[in-house]
PDB file of C-alpha atoms in Angstrom:
ATOM      1  CA  MET A  19      32.947 141.311 189.153  1.00 50.00           C
ATOM      2  CA  ALA A  20      31.672 143.432 186.800  1.00 50.00           C
ATOM      3  CA  SER A  21      34.495 142.991 184.565  1.00 52.00           C
ATOM      4  CA  SER A  22      32.742 140.065 183.868  1.00 55.00           C
ATOM      5  CA  ILE A  23      28.988 141.196 183.928  1.00 54.00           C
ATOM      6  CA  PRO A  24      29.733 142.919 180.225  1.00 48.00           C
ATOM      7  CA  GLN A  25      30.995 139.617 178.680  1.00 53.00           C
ATOM      8  CA  VAL A  26      27.855 137.535 179.955  1.00 43.00           C
ATOM      9  CA  ILE A  27      26.305 140.070 178.642  1.00 45.00           C
ATOM     10  CA  ILE A  28      28.775 139.611 175.226  1.00 46.00           C
ATOM     11  CA  GLY A  29      28.119 135.788 175.266  1.00 43.00           C
ATOM     12  CA  PHE A  30      24.468 136.174 175.780  1.00 42.00           C
ATOM     13  CA  THR A  31      24.322 138.721 172.737  1.00 41.00           C
ATOM     14  CA  PHE A  32      26.288 136.567 170.959  1.00 42.00           C
ATOM     15  CA  LEU A  33      24.649 133.111 171.191  1.00 38.00           C
ATOM     16  CA  ALA A  34      20.989 134.711 171.073  1.00 40.00           C
ATOM     17  CA  LEU A  35      23.169 136.233 167.557  1.00 38.00           C
ATOM     18  CA  LEU A  36      23.915 132.774 166.439  1.00 37.00           C
ATOM     19  CA  SER A  37      20.750 131.895 167.137  1.00 39.00           C
ATOM     20  CA  SER A  38      18.425 134.089 164.982  1.00 37.00           C
ATOM     21  CA  LEU A  39      21.260 133.847 162.022  1.00 35.00           C
ATOM     22  CA  GLN A  40      20.163 130.326 162.199  1.00 37.00           C
ATOM     23  CA  LEU A  41      16.850 130.439 162.323  1.00 34.00           C
ATOM     24  CA  SER A  42      17.037 132.781 159.218  1.00 33.00           C
ATOM     25  CA  ILE A  43      19.081 129.952 157.253  1.00 36.00           C
ATOM     26  CA  VAL A  44      16.267 127.498 158.145  1.00 37.00           C
ATOM     27  CA  MET A  45      14.140 129.348 157.071  1.00 40.00           C
ATOM     28  CA  GLY A  46      14.584 129.906 154.186  1.00 45.00           C
ATOM     29  CA  ASP A  47      15.719 126.328 153.238  1.00 62.00           C
ATOM     30  CA  ASP A  48      11.654 125.541 154.461  1.00 86.00           C
ATOM     31  CA  ASN A  49      11.138 128.919 151.561  1.00 93.00           C
ATOM     32  CA  LEU A  50      12.991 127.648 148.578  1.00 97.00           C
ATOM     33  CA  ILE A  51      11.175 123.596 149.463  1.00 97.00           C
ATOM     34  CA  ILE A  52       6.885 126.013 149.910  1.00 97.00           C
ATOM     35  CA  GLN A  53       8.094 128.093 147.107  1.00 97.00           C
ATOM     36  CA  THR A  54       9.268 125.164 145.124  1.00 97.00           C
ATOM     37  CA  CYS A  55       6.360 123.048 146.018  1.00 98.00           C
ATOM     38  CA  LYS A  56       3.861 125.475 145.248  1.00 97.00           C
ATOM     39  CA  HIS A  57       4.900 125.022 141.627  1.00 96.00           C
ATOM     40  CA  THR A  58       3.817 121.887 141.221  1.00 98.00           C
ATOM     41  CA  GLN A  59       0.158 120.230 141.199  1.00 97.00           C
ATOM     42  CA  ILE A  60       0.774 117.937 143.905  1.00 98.00           C
ATOM     43  CA  PHE A  61       1.747 120.355 147.076  1.00 98.00           C
ATOM     44  CA  LYS A  62       1.464 117.612 149.826  1.00 98.00           C
ATOM     45  CA  LEU A  63       3.105 115.214 148.086  1.00 98.00           C
ATOM     46  CA  CYS A  64       5.946 117.872 147.504  1.00 98.00           C
ATOM     47  CA  LEU A  65       6.398 119.210 150.362  1.00 98.00           C
ATOM     48  CA  SER A  66       6.236 116.142 152.192  1.00 98.00           C
ATOM     49  CA  THR A  67       8.640 114.133 150.416  1.00 98.00           C
ATOM     50  CA  LEU A  68      10.925 117.126 150.588  1.00 98.00           C
ATOM     51  CA  GLN A  69      11.103 118.180 154.213  1.00 97.00           C
ATOM     52  CA  SER A  70      11.044 114.193 155.362  1.00 97.00           C
ATOM     53  CA  ASP A  71      14.549 114.025 153.651  1.00 97.00           C
ATOM     54  CA  PRO A  72      17.059 115.580 156.041  1.00 96.00           C
ATOM     55  CA  ARG A  73      19.164 116.393 152.713  1.00 97.00           C
ATOM     56  CA  SER A  74      16.682 119.204 151.463  1.00 97.00           C
ATOM     57  CA  LYS A  75      17.794 121.767 153.968  1.00 94.00           C
ATOM     58  CA  SER A  76      20.764 122.220 152.550  1.00 95.00           C
ATOM     59  CA  GLU A  77      20.082 121.950 148.392  1.00 97.00           C
ATOM     60  CA  ASP A  78      19.176 124.909 145.301  1.00 97.00           C
ATOM     61  CA  VAL A  79      15.742 123.790 143.393  1.00 97.00           C
ATOM     62  CA  ALA A  80      18.623 120.874 140.731  1.00 98.00           C
ATOM     63  CA  GLY A  81      19.422 119.348 143.882  1.00 98.00           C
ATOM     64  CA  LEU A  82      15.686 118.932 145.738  1.00 98.00           C
ATOM     65  CA  GLY A  83      14.599 117.512 141.809  1.00 98.00           C
ATOM     66  CA  LEU A  84      16.456 115.331 142.764  1.00 98.00           C
ATOM     67  CA  ILE A  85      15.588 114.080 146.067  1.00 98.00           C
ATOM     68  CA  VAL A  86      11.783 113.479 144.676  1.00 98.00           C
ATOM     69  CA  VAL A  87      13.480 111.438 141.630  1.00 98.00           C
ATOM     70  CA  ASP A  88      15.698 109.093 144.690  1.00 98.00           C
ATOM     71  CA  ALA A  89      12.772 108.614 146.628  1.00 98.00           C
ATOM     72  CA  ILE A  90      10.859 107.805 142.713  1.00 98.00           C
ATOM     73  CA  LYS A  91      14.018 104.863 142.913  1.00 98.00           C
ATOM     74  CA  LYS A  92      12.307 103.279 146.264  1.00 98.00           C
ATOM     75  CA  ASN A  93       9.098 103.188 145.275  1.00 98.00           C
ATOM     76  CA  ILE A  94       9.710 101.480 142.355  1.00 98.00           C
ATOM     77  CA  ASN A  95      12.105  99.180 144.402  1.00 98.00           C
ATOM     78  CA  VAL A  96       9.328  98.458 146.129  1.00 97.00           C
ATOM     79  CA  GLY A  97       7.006  98.037 143.795  1.00 96.00           C
ATOM     80  CA  ILE A  98       9.715  96.163 142.134  1.00 97.00           C
ATOM     81  CA  ASN A  99       9.959  93.788 145.296  1.00 96.00           C
ATOM     82  CA  GLN A 100       6.683  93.960 145.499  1.00 95.00           C
ATOM     83  CA  ILE A 101       5.489  92.396 142.579  1.00 95.00           C
ATOM     84  CA  LYS A 102       7.933  89.780 141.922  1.00 93.00           C
ATOM     85  CA  LEU A 103       6.343  88.388 145.548  1.00 93.00           C
ATOM     86  CA  LEU A 104       3.363  88.599 143.510  1.00 92.00           C
ATOM     87  CA  GLN A 105       3.613  87.102 140.696  1.00 88.00           C
ATOM     88  CA  HIS A 106       3.762  83.205 141.957  1.00 84.00           C
ATOM     89  CA  SER A 107       0.285  84.617 143.909  1.00 84.00           C
ATOM     90  CA  SER A 108      -2.594  83.871 140.545  1.00 83.00           C
ATOM     91  CA  PRO A 109      -1.763  83.561 137.847  1.00 87.00           C
ATOM     92  CA  ARG A 110      -4.014  85.774 135.987  1.00 87.00           C
ATOM     93  CA  LEU A 111      -2.000  88.257 137.912  1.00 91.00           C
ATOM     94  CA  ILE A 112       1.622  86.904 135.065  1.00 92.00           C
ATOM     95  CA  LYS A 113       0.618  88.633 132.673  1.00 93.00           C
ATOM     96  CA  PRO A 114       0.398  92.175 133.640  1.00 95.00           C
ATOM     97  CA  LEU A 115       2.549  91.668 136.779  1.00 96.00           C
ATOM     98  CA  SER A 116       5.754  91.204 134.179  1.00 96.00           C
ATOM     99  CA  SER A 117       4.642  93.941 132.328  1.00 95.00           C
ATOM    100  CA  CYS A 118       4.819  96.584 135.050  1.00 97.00           C
ATOM    101  CA  LEU A 119       8.301  94.614 136.696  1.00 97.00           C
ATOM    102  CA  ASP A 120       9.664  95.206 132.843  1.00 97.00           C
ATOM    103  CA  ASN A 121       8.927  98.711 132.750  1.00 97.00           C
ATOM    104  CA  TYR A 122       9.643  99.463 136.340  1.00 98.00           C
ATOM    105  CA  GLU A 123      12.934  98.263 135.547  1.00 98.00           C
ATOM    106  CA  PHE A 124      13.491  99.786 132.728  1.00 98.00           C
ATOM    107  CA  VAL A 125      12.745 103.541 134.679  1.00 98.00           C
ATOM    108  CA  LEU A 126      15.625 102.801 136.788  1.00 98.00           C
ATOM    109  CA  SER A 127      18.421 101.614 133.936  1.00 98.00           C
ATOM    110  CA  ASP A 128      17.614 104.493 131.983  1.00 98.00           C
ATOM    111  CA  LEU A 129      15.181 107.247 132.920  1.00 98.00           C
ATOM    112  CA  VAL A 130      16.147 107.413 135.976  1.00 98.00           C
ATOM    113  CA  PRO A 131      20.379 107.936 135.020  1.00 98.00           C
ATOM    114  CA  GLU A 132      19.109 110.082 132.492  1.00 97.00           C
ATOM    115  CA  THR A 133      17.222 112.197 134.614  1.00 98.00           C
ATOM    116  CA  GLU A 134      20.009 112.584 137.412  1.00 98.00           C
ATOM    117  CA  GLN A 135      22.519 113.219 134.797  1.00 97.00           C
ATOM    118  CA  ALA A 136      20.942 115.823 133.103  1.00 98.00           C
ATOM    119  CA  ILE A 137      19.302 117.455 135.869  1.00 98.00           C
ATOM    120  CA  ARG A 138      21.969 120.267 136.479  1.00 96.00           C
ATOM    121  CA  GLY A 139      23.236 120.208 132.690  1.00 95.00           C
ATOM    122  CA  VAL A 140      20.321 120.066 130.363  1.00 96.00           C
ATOM    123  CA  PRO A 141      16.825 120.341 132.538  1.00 97.00           C
ATOM    124  CA  LYS A 142      14.659 119.170 129.447  1.00 97.00           C
ATOM    125  CA  PHE A 143      16.126 115.156 129.398  1.00 97.00           C
ATOM    126  CA  ALA A 144      15.673 115.706 132.361  1.00 98.00           C
ATOM    127  CA  GLU A 145      12.141 116.023 132.172  1.00 98.00           C
ATOM    128  CA  ASP A 146      11.507 113.526 129.944  1.00 98.00           C
ATOM    129  CA  GLY A 147      13.000 111.457 131.756  1.00 98.00           C
ATOM    130  CA  MET A 148      10.360 112.139 134.613  1.00 98.00           C
ATOM    131  CA  VAL A 149       7.050 111.734 131.743  1.00 98.00           C
ATOM    132  CA  GLY A 150       8.784 108.568 130.752  1.00 98.00           C
ATOM    133  CA  THR A 151       8.114 107.494 134.423  1.00 98.00           C
ATOM    134  CA  ALA A 152       4.973 108.986 134.556  1.00 98.00           C
ATOM    135  CA  GLN A 153       3.566 107.042 131.535  1.00 98.00           C
ATOM    136  CA  VAL A 154       5.218 103.810 132.890  1.00 97.00           C
ATOM    137  CA  ALA A 155       3.363 103.886 135.708  1.00 97.00           C
ATOM    138  CA  ASP A 156      -0.285 104.266 133.727  1.00 96.00           C
ATOM    139  CA  SER A 157       0.921 101.596 131.471  1.00 96.00           C
ATOM    140  CA  CYS A 158       1.861  99.757 134.595  1.00 95.00           C
ATOM    141  CA  LYS A 159      -2.178 100.528 135.835  1.00 93.00           C
ATOM    142  CA  SER A 160      -3.570 100.084 132.721  1.00 93.00           C
ATOM    143  CA  ALA A 161      -2.391  96.677 131.672  1.00 93.00           C
ATOM    144  CA  PHE A 162      -4.527  95.091 135.200  1.00 91.00           C
ATOM    145  CA  GLY A 163      -7.521  96.120 132.332  1.00 88.00           C
ATOM    146  CA  SER A 164     -10.666  95.849 134.351  1.00 82.00           C
ATOM    147  CA  SER A 165      -9.002  94.330 137.004  1.00 82.00           C
ATOM    148  CA  VAL A 166      -8.436  95.453 140.205  1.00 83.00           C
ATOM    149  CA  SER A 167      -3.825  96.058 140.763  1.00 90.00           C
ATOM    150  CA  PRO A 168      -2.910  94.932 143.160  1.00 92.00           C
ATOM    151  CA  ILE A 169       0.395  98.243 143.841  1.00 95.00           C
ATOM    152  CA  CYS A 170      -2.113 100.495 142.449  1.00 94.00           C
ATOM    153  CA  ALA A 171      -1.476 102.345 145.270  1.00 95.00           C
ATOM    154  CA  LEU A 172       2.107 102.047 144.692  1.00 96.00           C
ATOM    155  CA  ASN A 173       1.767 102.185 140.851  1.00 95.00           C
ATOM    156  CA  THR A 174      -0.836 106.316 142.082  1.00 96.00           C
ATOM    157  CA  ARG A 175       2.517 107.079 143.441  1.00 98.00           C
ATOM    158  CA  ILE A 176       4.833 107.243 141.914  1.00 98.00           C
ATOM    159  CA  ARG A 177       2.939 108.527 139.422  1.00 98.00           C
ATOM    160  CA  ASP A 178       2.687 111.436 141.411  1.00 98.00           C
ATOM    161  CA  LEU A 179       6.766 111.591 142.427  1.00 98.00           C
ATOM    162  CA  ALA A 180       7.399 112.321 138.226  1.00 98.00           C
ATOM    163  CA  VAL A 181       4.795 114.891 137.955  1.00 98.00           C
ATOM    164  CA  VAL A 182       5.994 116.986 140.991  1.00 98.00           C
ATOM    165  CA  ALA A 183      10.011 115.502 140.183  1.00 98.00           C
ATOM    166  CA  ARG A 184       8.781 116.781 136.557  1.00 98.00           C
ATOM    167  CA  ALA A 185       7.330 120.307 137.525  1.00 98.00           C
ATOM    168  CA  ILE A 186      10.405 120.447 139.173  1.00 98.00           C
ATOM    169  CA  ILE A 187      12.695 119.753 136.881  1.00 98.00           C
ATOM    170  CA  ARG A 188      10.399 123.160 134.825  1.00 97.00           C
ATOM    171  CA  ASN A 189      11.566 125.087 137.078  1.00 95.00           C
ATOM    172  CA  LEU A 190      15.471 124.675 135.882  1.00 96.00           C
ATOM    173  CA  LEU A 191      14.132 125.188 131.832  1.00 92.00           C
TER     174      LEU A 191
END
């Protein structure tokens, strides 16, 4: 029985060491997320977007940027679906919604792929893609003129995510 006590102590020591190592790895990943988000203008959105995606725990700064770009894609797809539903609801909304639809499809077909391809190679081009994405969201919002946009909150979220992604990408320049 005396010989099993050292084995138990060694086992507990090993588990404690392993637990502290895992904790430091997780904290290190959270530190990268926090430090990265501190370099953005919208800290809370950056933090919530990255912390809600399990991939962020194992990514570098470029990978964190790509996670935000993925969030943009998801929001744009939601927007496209909303626009398609709303286009038939009011004749006065047809033109601005069509404009938004065309612009968001452009983001998905051109700007997002440009950003995804360039982020690990030529980050300046990735930054340009996110600048364009923010401009598209602003353009969509202004297409409604003085009318209240039925997708205003979504436009704002897409624009803000593009601003966050751009700030993350700027860390790579």
